[in-house]
Amino acid sequence: MIETYLLEALCAFHDCGTLSAAAEYLHISQPALSRSMQKLEDILGVSLFERTKNRITLNETGKMAAAMAARILESQQDMITAIRNYDSSLHTVSAGYCTPGPMMEMPLHLTQIYPKMKVSSEMESEVDLLKGLRNGKYGFVILSHAYEDPDTVCIPCGSESLYFSLIPAHPAALFKDQGLTFSQMNGETFVMAGDIGVWKDLTEKMLPDSRFVLQDSLEALSAVINASTLPAFASDLTIRLFRSRENSSRIFIKILDPEATIHYHCVMLRKNTARYEKLISFLNERNES
Amino acid sequence: MIETYLLEALCAFHDCGTLSAAAEYLHISQPALSRSMQKLEDILGVSLFERTKNRITLNETGKMAAAMAARILESQQDMITAIRNYDSSLHTVSAGYCTPGPMMEMPLHLTQIYPKMKVSSEMESEVDLLKGLRNGKYGFVILSHAYEDPDTVCIPCGSESLYFSLIPAHPAALFKDQGLTFSQMNGETFVMAGDIGVWKDLTEKMLPDSRFVLQDSLEALSAVINASTLPAFASDLTIRLFRSRENSSRIFIKILDPEATIHYHCVMLRKNTARYEKLISFLNERNES
DNA sequence: ATCACTTACGGGTGACGTAAAAATC
DNA sequence: GATTTTTACGTCACCCGTAAGTGAT
């Protein structure tokens, strides 16, 4: 059999045209490359080059061999990445989310449940989530509603309620204890994170007359909010998660409309339930309590 | 990149099940194989095995890697044979013939015209000759008639006339100088070579009442003929080629029917004419003289 | 005790680099 | 003279085999 470095040498020569150039490209000396080419011919029992005293070029057979070598090297490379990807997929819990809330919270649990696994999280539209679930990109997805399908299982996994985040001086801050409805704040301008998944559809629908100032960077967002007097959004989940490090004077007022609460559902392919057994138990236990 | 010997080692382990068995199969020591497997994991940056203290097995990733390695090794092997075949095809003049005569004579010329090339000869039916010509199996073919086609060129290349080969005591031997017709010998039993291409069709058609004793081995044939009193066949070509070493008392009588003379034609693909330029010149010059 | 794998150690093959020669431009 | 290839030679890497150690059957 032919060692790979010989195939690489042949391809390099084919691409570079001269032994010297190819040797430089391969970071080896030119005589070493010359020997490799001789060795390759020797192994194949075939002459691959036209040699003059100070010039060497591929002959017909050599050109063919170089082309085939390139194909083999390519498939070797494909193999390597395929193996690495497969291994990676076996060692990462990959999930897709419809909103940032669970995407921030879930990995905290996942690293507990699967301490040896990497955790990969992505936010996507619902169609892409379901697509990714089917093609193996995601081990499970978190949707904003129940999803019934013979191929999948669907487990409720908590809810998230939207809050208005207001400066104390805001007139609506008086409703601190009663709560507010979307309609009461319709028309106001809000500061908002750029990527909030389905929340975006919801707010645009429920606050049709409002304008939204988007801030893509989540890190910068809280600074922007603190520096601004504009109303913003929060949720019970983000309030809980960030309570400690938020030192803002904002007050949070619950939104009373039922649409302001999302009941999340964890959806995975039925054939993968064994793989996520621990996660399922965890969610079920949490639901019972 | 991964050296081939590592892939071979992985496949061997996959096939053999244990390192010891695989090492024996590969004719290397077991520790060497153990190290190779570690090295492979190291290069890939991925673990391929489940290891207990005295047992090692492929994990999921390892199984996948072994399967892919096998595919790569296979395509490497395919590459090697393809290169060797291609090289061989560039260095051999491969021809197909419809009768043994030209198949014996032509190589004599071909080795003169292409001293560096191997010469390969085969006898086949006309359909297979044309098929082989199209698919590259034959560089050219010798047919028993002209063949006109836009893709091919056709050059007359001599003729061969059939003779009866008789013992002097045979009644028809009297026709030594006039010649004979097929009909005059119809009904006789002939000794004949087993594989004589289109001559077979011809004799069966022209001597419908005759029986033919076949002798496959061409070496044995002349001995059989000499030892027998049965009539046989010869041709001007075989008489000329074997004149020196034939010490038989047979007399040869020309067959007068026009069908008894085949006018051979050399047919090659038009696109290959450059490759066979010297052969074409040779045939044309011979035709003019 | 045997088997199977890993680790440790010493040795030899072979691939590499440097140097020099030959030939072409 | 500069470039390119080949040959020669010494060196070093690395792959191998032997030997020893560990744990399981």
XYZ file of C-alpha atoms (C1' of nucleotides) in Angstrom:
628
model
C 0.000 0.000 0.000
C 1.073 3.594 -0.546
C 1.702 5.874 2.402
C -0.208 9.092 2.406
C 2.812 11.355 2.410
C 3.718 10.035 -1.037
C 0.318 10.966 -2.391
C 0.614 14.401 -0.861
C 4.019 14.800 -2.444
C 2.652 13.825 -5.841
C -0.235 16.261 -5.570
C 2.058 19.039 -4.442
C 4.307 18.455 -7.424
C 1.323 18.406 -9.741
C 0.102 21.699 -8.309
C 3.479 23.426 -8.123
C 5.032 22.234 -11.351
C 8.589 21.835 -10.131
C 10.128 19.774 -7.388
C 11.733 22.817 -5.841
C 8.481 24.727 -5.564
C 6.626 21.696 -4.255
C 9.354 21.004 -1.700
C 9.108 24.535 -0.426
C 5.336 24.209 -0.269
C 5.633 20.989 1.715
C 8.352 22.380 3.972
C 10.754 19.611 3.095
C 14.009 19.661 1.183
C 13.946 19.263 -2.554
C 16.079 16.085 -2.617
C 13.662 14.490 -0.183
C 10.811 15.168 -2.567
C 12.844 13.858 -5.478
C 13.355 10.609 -3.594
C 9.681 10.384 -2.717
C 8.721 10.608 -6.356
C 11.197 7.896 -7.237
C 9.825 5.764 -4.462
C 6.288 6.224 -5.663
C 7.263 5.104 -9.145
C 9.055 2.179 -7.619
C 6.048 1.086 -5.588
C 3.661 1.430 -8.496
C 6.123 -0.201 -10.850
C 5.267 2.465 -13.357
C 7.013 5.558 -14.601
C 5.151 8.732 -13.793
C 7.535 11.358 -15.134
C 9.354 12.530 -18.190
C 12.842 13.329 -17.016
C 15.404 15.472 -18.729
C 18.610 16.310 -16.966
C 17.270 19.303 -15.109
C 13.582 19.114 -15.731
C 10.957 16.655 -14.560
C 7.334 16.639 -15.657
C 4.367 14.347 -15.238
C 3.673 12.016 -18.108
C 0.182 10.789 -19.005
C 0.194 8.137 -16.328
C 1.570 10.627 -13.826
C -1.187 13.112 -14.534
C -3.772 10.436 -14.011
C -2.081 9.293 -10.829
C -1.944 12.843 -9.511
C -5.637 13.304 -10.171
C -6.504 10.076 -8.390
C -4.180 10.910 -5.518
C -5.954 14.224 -5.104
C -9.279 12.423 -4.915
C -7.991 10.046 -2.280
C -6.508 12.803 -0.182
C -9.757 14.666 -0.407
C -11.738 11.688 0.766
C -9.222 11.170 3.550
C -9.782 14.713 4.660
C -13.520 14.204 4.445
C -13.157 11.114 6.546
C -11.219 12.950 9.208
C -13.734 15.731 9.537
C -16.622 13.282 9.419
C -15.106 11.298 12.271
C -14.464 14.390 14.314
C -17.960 15.675 13.710
C -19.493 12.350 14.579
C -17.460 12.099 17.743
C -18.419 15.625 18.605
C -22.087 14.891 18.017
C -21.834 11.953 20.394
C -20.372 14.183 23.061
C -22.500 17.277 22.806
C -26.052 17.916 23.761
C -27.211 20.139 20.989
C -30.438 22.021 21.420
C -32.410 24.626 19.543
C -34.492 27.288 21.259
C -37.296 29.608 20.314
C -36.369 32.309 22.849
C -33.293 33.391 24.779
C -34.736 32.596 28.205
C -34.595 28.791 28.097
C -31.457 29.048 26.019
C -29.795 30.717 28.984
C -31.360 28.567 31.649
C -31.290 25.123 30.072
C -27.513 24.767 29.713
C -27.212 25.262 33.474
C -29.251 22.115 33.976
C -27.710 20.252 31.041
C -24.181 20.628 32.339
C -25.447 19.159 35.612
C -27.283 16.286 33.977
C -24.573 15.499 31.424
C -21.358 16.579 33.102
C -19.127 15.029 30.416
C -20.978 16.455 27.465
C -20.472 19.684 25.675
C -23.591 21.785 25.454
C -24.464 23.586 22.278
C -27.320 26.070 22.071
C -28.852 27.942 19.186
C -31.876 30.122 18.697
C -33.819 29.636 15.487
C -37.199 30.081 13.897
C -39.677 27.311 14.504
C -39.412 25.869 11.005
C -35.637 25.681 11.280
C -35.906 24.154 14.724
C -38.120 21.376 13.450
C -35.929 20.926 10.382
C -32.840 20.702 12.566
C -34.580 18.247 14.855
C -35.347 15.954 11.916
C -31.891 16.071 10.353
C -30.019 15.479 13.577
C -28.670 18.953 14.018
C -30.520 19.265 17.321
C -30.976 16.563 19.900
C -34.031 18.388 21.106
C -35.715 21.742 20.616
C -37.637 24.035 22.916
C -40.839 25.314 21.347
C -43.263 27.923 22.603
C -46.191 25.533 22.412
C -47.020 21.836 22.491
C -46.109 19.861 19.364
C -47.808 16.581 18.672
C -46.380 14.224 16.091
C -46.068 10.431 15.952
C -42.269 10.648 15.555
C -41.686 12.955 18.491
C -42.271 13.256 22.195
C -43.237 16.547 23.772
C -42.654 17.442 27.424
C -43.758 20.691 29.047
C -40.746 22.438 30.467
C -41.737 25.541 32.324
C -43.090 28.893 31.388
C -41.851 32.415 31.049
C -43.913 35.517 31.639
C -43.131 38.856 30.104
C -42.727 41.979 32.234
C -42.433 45.597 31.428
C -39.205 47.097 32.750
C -39.842 50.733 33.677
C -38.031 53.521 35.420
C -39.773 54.449 38.634
C -40.660 57.831 37.163
C -42.665 56.270 34.373
C -46.410 56.931 34.784
C -47.243 53.250 34.384
C -44.930 52.435 37.262
C -47.927 53.041 39.473
C -49.296 49.687 38.294
C -46.390 47.913 39.951
C -48.663 45.728 42.029
C -51.647 45.243 39.746
C -49.804 44.528 36.547
C -50.340 45.972 33.090
C -51.773 44.913 29.763
C -50.124 45.318 26.395
C -52.816 47.733 25.345
C -51.963 50.084 28.161
C -48.424 50.462 26.866
C -49.204 50.379 23.181
C -47.567 53.275 21.362
C -44.599 53.562 23.699
C -41.075 53.175 22.388
C -39.206 50.210 23.850
C -35.584 49.281 24.134
C -35.298 45.645 23.213
C -32.726 42.935 22.550
C -32.211 42.221 18.885
C -32.656 38.500 18.981
C -35.488 37.394 21.204
C -37.092 34.724 19.051
C -40.831 34.423 19.190
C -41.089 37.252 21.704
C -40.504 39.538 18.762
C -43.567 38.317 16.921
C -45.571 38.595 20.105
C -44.619 42.157 21.004
C -45.065 43.390 17.471
C -48.512 41.862 17.378
C -49.622 43.049 20.798
C -48.047 46.509 20.581
C -48.806 47.411 16.980
C -48.294 51.138 17.497
C -45.018 50.888 19.390
C -41.509 51.361 18.106
C -38.666 49.146 19.199
C -35.072 50.233 19.562
C -33.018 47.123 19.000
C -29.756 46.371 20.722
C -28.031 43.311 19.323
C -25.413 42.808 21.963
C -26.950 41.257 25.029
C -24.047 42.486 27.137
C -24.603 46.062 26.068
C -28.334 45.797 26.488
C -28.576 46.174 30.224
C -26.195 49.108 30.128
C -28.306 50.734 27.465
C -31.457 50.096 29.430
C -29.957 51.486 32.631
C -28.788 54.585 30.828
C -32.150 55.124 29.217
C -35.552 56.201 30.462
C -37.380 54.174 27.817
C -39.457 51.227 28.874
C -38.048 47.815 28.149
C -38.918 44.152 28.667
C -37.940 41.585 31.199
C -39.330 38.248 32.228
C -39.616 36.300 35.428
C -36.876 34.100 34.068
C -34.404 36.860 33.226
C -35.218 38.671 36.472
C -34.422 35.538 38.398
C -31.292 34.757 36.424
C -29.854 38.230 36.569
C -31.196 39.464 39.896
C -27.816 39.385 41.541
C -25.913 41.355 39.003
C -28.602 43.830 38.094
C -28.150 46.972 40.101
C -30.661 49.000 38.226
C -33.486 50.970 39.702
C -35.905 49.505 37.180
C -39.173 48.152 38.408
C -40.741 45.156 36.736
C -44.472 44.988 36.109
C -46.118 41.803 35.037
C -48.050 41.787 31.780
C -51.511 40.423 32.406
C -52.457 39.222 28.902
C -52.343 35.448 28.668
C -50.239 35.765 25.509
C -47.485 37.272 27.672
C -46.797 33.890 29.168
C -45.102 31.238 27.042
C -45.452 27.613 28.077
C -42.326 25.952 26.766
C -42.226 22.410 25.476
C -39.228 20.230 24.956
C -39.544 18.200 21.751
C -37.284 15.366 20.693
C -37.408 12.479 18.244
C -39.002 9.440 19.794
C -36.030 7.284 18.772
C -33.732 9.494 20.808
C -35.602 9.224 24.088
C -33.144 6.655 25.421
C -30.291 9.053 24.788
C -32.017 11.820 26.740
C -33.484 9.677 29.449
C -31.899 11.704 32.219
C -33.117 14.959 30.783
C -36.639 13.601 30.490
C -36.641 12.450 34.103
C -35.354 15.814 35.185
C -38.081 17.683 33.318
C -40.816 15.372 34.532
C -39.722 15.689 38.125
C -39.578 19.442 37.832
C -43.063 19.485 36.361
C -44.471 17.492 39.262
C -43.080 19.756 41.925
C -2.906 13.743 7.356
C -3.079 10.098 8.340
C -0.567 7.591 7.040
C -1.997 4.588 5.313
C -0.499 2.029 7.675
C -2.629 3.455 10.467
C -5.783 2.951 8.454
C -4.727 -0.583 7.653
C -4.100 -1.217 11.322
C -7.534 0.102 12.236
C -9.238 -2.066 9.637
C -7.304 -5.103 10.727
C -8.364 -4.553 14.307
C -11.949 -4.081 13.236
C -11.844 -7.319 11.286
C -9.953 -9.345 13.863
C -11.579 -8.118 17.047
C -8.497 -8.112 19.260
C -5.166 -6.396 19.008
C -3.314 -9.670 19.327
C -5.148 -11.285 16.452
C -4.823 -8.197 14.283
C -1.126 -7.926 15.064
C -0.611 -11.487 13.994
C -2.580 -10.840 10.835
C -0.449 -7.806 10.041
C 2.783 -9.591 10.929
C 3.708 -7.002 13.515
C 3.993 -7.220 17.265
C 0.968 -6.552 19.386
C 2.513 -3.601 21.263
C 3.294 -1.977 17.933
C -0.343 -2.209 16.960
C -1.401 -0.911 20.351
C 0.770 2.140 19.801
C -0.578 2.651 16.305
C -4.113 2.759 17.624
C -3.107 5.289 20.255
C -1.402 7.335 17.615
C -4.480 7.284 15.432
C -6.616 8.532 18.291
C -4.028 11.165 18.988
C -4.003 12.410 15.412
C -7.769 12.477 15.160
C -8.063 14.009 18.593
C -10.902 11.599 19.227
C -11.230 8.436 21.230
C -12.001 5.416 19.105
C -12.012 2.673 21.720
C -13.571 1.554 24.931
C -10.706 0.369 27.064
C -10.850 -1.831 30.078
C -7.657 -3.029 31.623
C -7.281 -6.026 29.391
C -9.861 -5.481 26.716
C -10.143 -2.919 23.965
C -13.114 -2.506 21.644
C -14.224 0.004 19.078
C -16.699 2.577 20.298
C -19.309 4.170 18.030
C -16.849 6.634 16.591
C -14.297 3.886 16.145
C -16.707 1.718 14.211
C -17.493 4.585 11.929
C -13.801 5.372 11.497
C -13.030 1.743 10.679
C -15.744 1.690 8.050
C -14.453 4.863 6.450
C -10.880 3.638 6.628
C -11.899 0.505 4.784
C -13.472 2.612 2.059
C -10.349 4.691 1.691
C -8.087 1.689 1.522
C -10.320 0.182 -1.089
C -10.206 3.291 -3.221
C -6.454 3.396 -2.784
C -6.234 -0.117 -4.101
C -8.512 0.778 -6.964
C -6.286 3.726 -7.717
C -3.192 1.576 -7.829
C -4.658 -0.941 -10.224
C -6.171 1.808 -12.353
C -2.788 3.488 -12.676
C -1.060 0.252 -13.533
C -3.690 -0.626 -16.095
C -3.546 2.806 -17.632
C 0.219 2.696 -17.842
C 0.024 -0.743 -19.351
C -2.515 0.409 -21.926
C -0.143 3.199 -22.941
C 2.621 0.712 -23.501
C 0.865 -2.082 -25.292
C -0.519 -2.365 -28.767
C -3.632 -4.362 -28.253
C -5.349 -5.856 -31.248
C -8.262 -8.174 -31.922
C -8.366 -10.605 -34.823
C -11.002 -12.552 -36.679
C -8.680 -15.425 -37.684
C -5.439 -16.931 -36.440
C -3.458 -16.056 -39.573
C -3.094 -12.311 -39.107
C -2.930 -12.871 -35.360
C 0.261 -14.812 -35.921
C 1.702 -12.571 -38.612
C 0.797 -9.114 -37.326
C 2.755 -9.221 -34.052
C 5.907 -9.857 -36.085
C 5.428 -6.495 -37.748
C 4.157 -4.746 -34.644
C 7.222 -5.574 -32.601
C 9.274 -4.073 -35.453
C 7.138 -0.935 -35.732
C 6.753 -0.390 -31.964
C 9.880 -1.916 -30.456
C 9.179 -0.520 -26.988
C 5.575 -1.627 -26.799
C 4.126 -4.844 -25.571
C 1.915 -6.550 -28.115
C -1.315 -8.140 -27.097
C -3.403 -10.251 -29.454
C -6.791 -11.852 -29.143
C -9.170 -13.635 -31.424
C -12.838 -12.830 -31.043
C -16.143 -12.835 -32.854
C -16.839 -9.815 -34.980
C -19.359 -8.309 -32.549
C -16.908 -8.574 -29.692
C -14.132 -7.147 -31.834
C -16.209 -4.069 -32.624
C -17.343 -3.792 -29.030
C -13.761 -4.013 -27.831
C -12.702 -1.446 -30.390
C -15.290 1.013 -29.081
C -14.532 0.531 -25.404
C -10.790 0.811 -25.767
C -9.971 -2.820 -25.217
C -8.435 -3.017 -28.686
C -6.353 -0.347 -30.357
C -7.358 -1.836 -33.672
C -9.074 -4.944 -34.992
C -8.566 -7.067 -38.089
C -11.847 -7.894 -39.803
C -12.521 -10.245 -42.690
C -14.169 -7.503 -44.729
C -14.231 -3.751 -45.160
C -16.014 -1.800 -42.417
C -17.261 1.680 -43.126
C -18.263 3.918 -40.259
C -17.824 7.651 -39.608
C -15.922 6.983 -36.360
C -13.434 4.551 -37.816
C -10.859 4.209 -40.515
C -10.458 1.012 -42.477
C -7.275 -0.067 -44.243
C -6.932 -3.180 -46.355
C -4.193 -5.342 -44.944
C -3.594 -8.332 -47.102
C -5.491 -11.474 -47.883
C -5.365 -15.103 -46.965
C -6.420 -17.949 -49.237
C -7.508 -21.313 -47.973
C -5.868 -24.528 -49.172
C -6.719 -28.136 -48.745
C -3.927 -30.057 -47.086
C -3.918 -33.617 -48.443
C -1.745 -36.654 -48.274
C -0.279 -37.493 -51.683
C -2.338 -40.684 -51.790
C -5.599 -38.800 -51.581
C -7.556 -39.001 -54.866
C -8.004 -35.237 -54.983
C -4.241 -34.811 -54.789
C -4.295 -35.091 -58.561
C -5.709 -31.574 -58.676
C -2.477 -30.219 -57.201
C -1.955 -27.796 -60.063
C -5.507 -26.900 -61.054
C -6.886 -26.327 -57.600
C -10.112 -27.594 -56.086
C -13.524 -26.240 -55.159
C -15.283 -26.747 -51.866
C -17.957 -28.770 -53.582
C -15.401 -31.315 -54.796
C -14.401 -32.071 -51.217
C -17.831 -31.787 -49.616
C -18.587 -34.778 -47.460
C -15.001 -35.513 -46.513
C -13.950 -35.522 -42.892
C -11.373 -32.863 -42.015
C -8.917 -32.388 -39.204
C -9.129 -28.791 -38.141
C -7.857 -26.412 -35.474
C -10.407 -25.654 -32.815
C -10.243 -21.914 -32.932
C -10.004 -20.528 -36.429
C -12.432 -17.631 -36.213
C -14.491 -16.870 -39.276
C -12.903 -19.742 -41.201
C -15.137 -21.963 -39.157
C -18.323 -20.321 -40.402
C -16.968 -20.434 -43.927
C -16.032 -24.107 -43.981
C -19.259 -25.166 -42.332
C -21.214 -23.228 -44.891
C -19.238 -24.368 -47.932
C -18.831 -27.984 -46.813
C -22.257 -28.663 -45.360
C -21.926 -32.436 -45.571
C -18.440 -32.658 -44.044
C -17.449 -33.524 -40.523
C -14.683 -31.713 -38.696
C -12.384 -33.260 -36.139
C -11.312 -30.407 -33.908
C -7.919 -30.116 -32.252
C -7.738 -27.261 -29.805
C -4.014 -27.159 -29.233
C -2.318 -25.503 -32.160
C 0.972 -27.156 -31.221
C -0.561 -30.592 -31.323
C -2.414 -29.917 -34.534
C 0.423 -30.377 -37.007
C 1.458 -33.585 -35.271
C -2.091 -34.845 -35.495
C -2.310 -33.906 -39.142
C 0.977 -35.575 -39.984
C -0.063 -38.709 -38.221
C -3.403 -38.785 -39.985
C -4.531 -39.467 -43.514
C -7.491 -37.148 -43.231
C -7.585 -34.005 -45.286
C -6.992 -30.765 -43.445
C -6.730 -27.071 -44.167
C -3.871 -24.684 -44.688
C -3.530 -21.254 -46.159
C -0.937 -19.381 -48.146
C -0.192 -17.486 -44.963
C 0.327 -20.491 -42.719
C 2.255 -22.294 -45.448
C 4.572 -19.325 -45.719
C 4.926 -18.879 -41.953
C 5.535 -22.542 -41.202
C 7.265 -23.632 -44.356
C 10.594 -24.028 -42.652
C 9.534 -26.170 -39.769
C 6.952 -28.285 -41.580
C 8.499 -31.538 -42.648
C 5.302 -33.183 -43.691
C 4.626 -34.830 -46.982
C 1.327 -33.014 -47.295
C 0.520 -31.303 -50.518
C -1.446 -28.067 -50.545
C -4.127 -27.432 -53.111
C -5.631 -24.012 -53.528
C -9.358 -23.663 -53.140
C -10.754 -21.899 -56.155
C -14.010 -20.496 -54.719
C -13.773 -16.755 -54.187
C -15.094 -17.231 -50.644
C -11.893 -19.116 -49.851
C -9.922 -15.905 -49.918
C -10.385 -13.417 -47.112
C -9.395 -9.832 -47.713
C -8.440 -8.519 -44.275
C -9.070 -4.988 -43.152
C -7.520 -3.171 -40.258
C -10.077 -1.004 -38.453
C -9.319 1.566 -35.770
C -11.096 4.516 -34.216
C -10.485 7.690 -36.160
C -9.370 9.477 -33.006
C -6.574 6.956 -32.540
C -5.029 7.362 -35.983
C -2.253 9.583 -34.595
C -1.320 6.881 -32.146
C -1.028 4.283 -34.890
C 0.504 6.511 -37.523
C 3.457 4.211 -38.052
C 1.265 1.154 -38.434
C -0.907 2.936 -40.959
C 2.108 3.966 -43.013
C 3.410 0.435 -42.915
C 0.128 -1.031 -44.133
C -0.293 1.553 -46.860
C 3.230 1.007 -48.158
C 2.709 -2.722 -48.159
C -0.537 -2.308 -50.072
C 1.165 -0.242 -52.776
C 3.890 -2.761 -53.458
C -1.953 -19.682 34.929
C -3.231 -17.704 30.705
C -4.715 -14.047 28.042
C -4.990 -9.226 26.583
C -3.438 -4.757 26.735
C -0.146 -1.004 28.090
C 4.289 0.949 29.255
C 9.330 1.029 28.996
C 13.500 0.476 26.551
C 16.857 -0.402 22.978
C 17.649 -1.060 18.005
C 17.319 -0.567 13.010
C 15.072 1.103 8.971
C 14.265 4.877 6.332
C 13.098 9.598 5.578
C 15.278 13.833 6.029
C 18.743 17.618 5.353
C 23.246 19.181 3.732
C 26.579 19.086 0.257
C 28.123 18.373 -4.245
C 27.741 17.283 -9.081
C 25.649 17.654 -13.635
C 23.090 19.916 -16.925
C 20.155 23.506 -18.867
C 18.834 28.254 -19.532
C 25.665 32.579 -13.024
C 21.172 30.960 -11.621
C 18.009 27.210 -11.547
C 16.701 22.451 -11.355
C 17.392 17.704 -10.641
C 20.032 13.756 -9.011
C 23.410 11.330 -6.148
C 26.044 10.742 -1.865
C 26.362 10.711 2.939
C 25.563 11.424 7.718
C 21.861 12.155 11.091
C 17.802 11.685 13.435
C 13.019 10.341 13.877
C 10.021 6.856 14.461
C 8.329 2.475 14.081
C 9.268 -1.939 15.602
C 10.282 -5.891 18.729
C 11.443 -7.596 23.321
C 10.619 -7.430 28.019
C 8.106 -6.236 31.967
C 3.891 -4.764 34.401
C -1.206 -4.809 35.329
C -5.599 -6.503 35.458
C -9.253 -9.876 34.032
C -10.813 -14.578 33.047
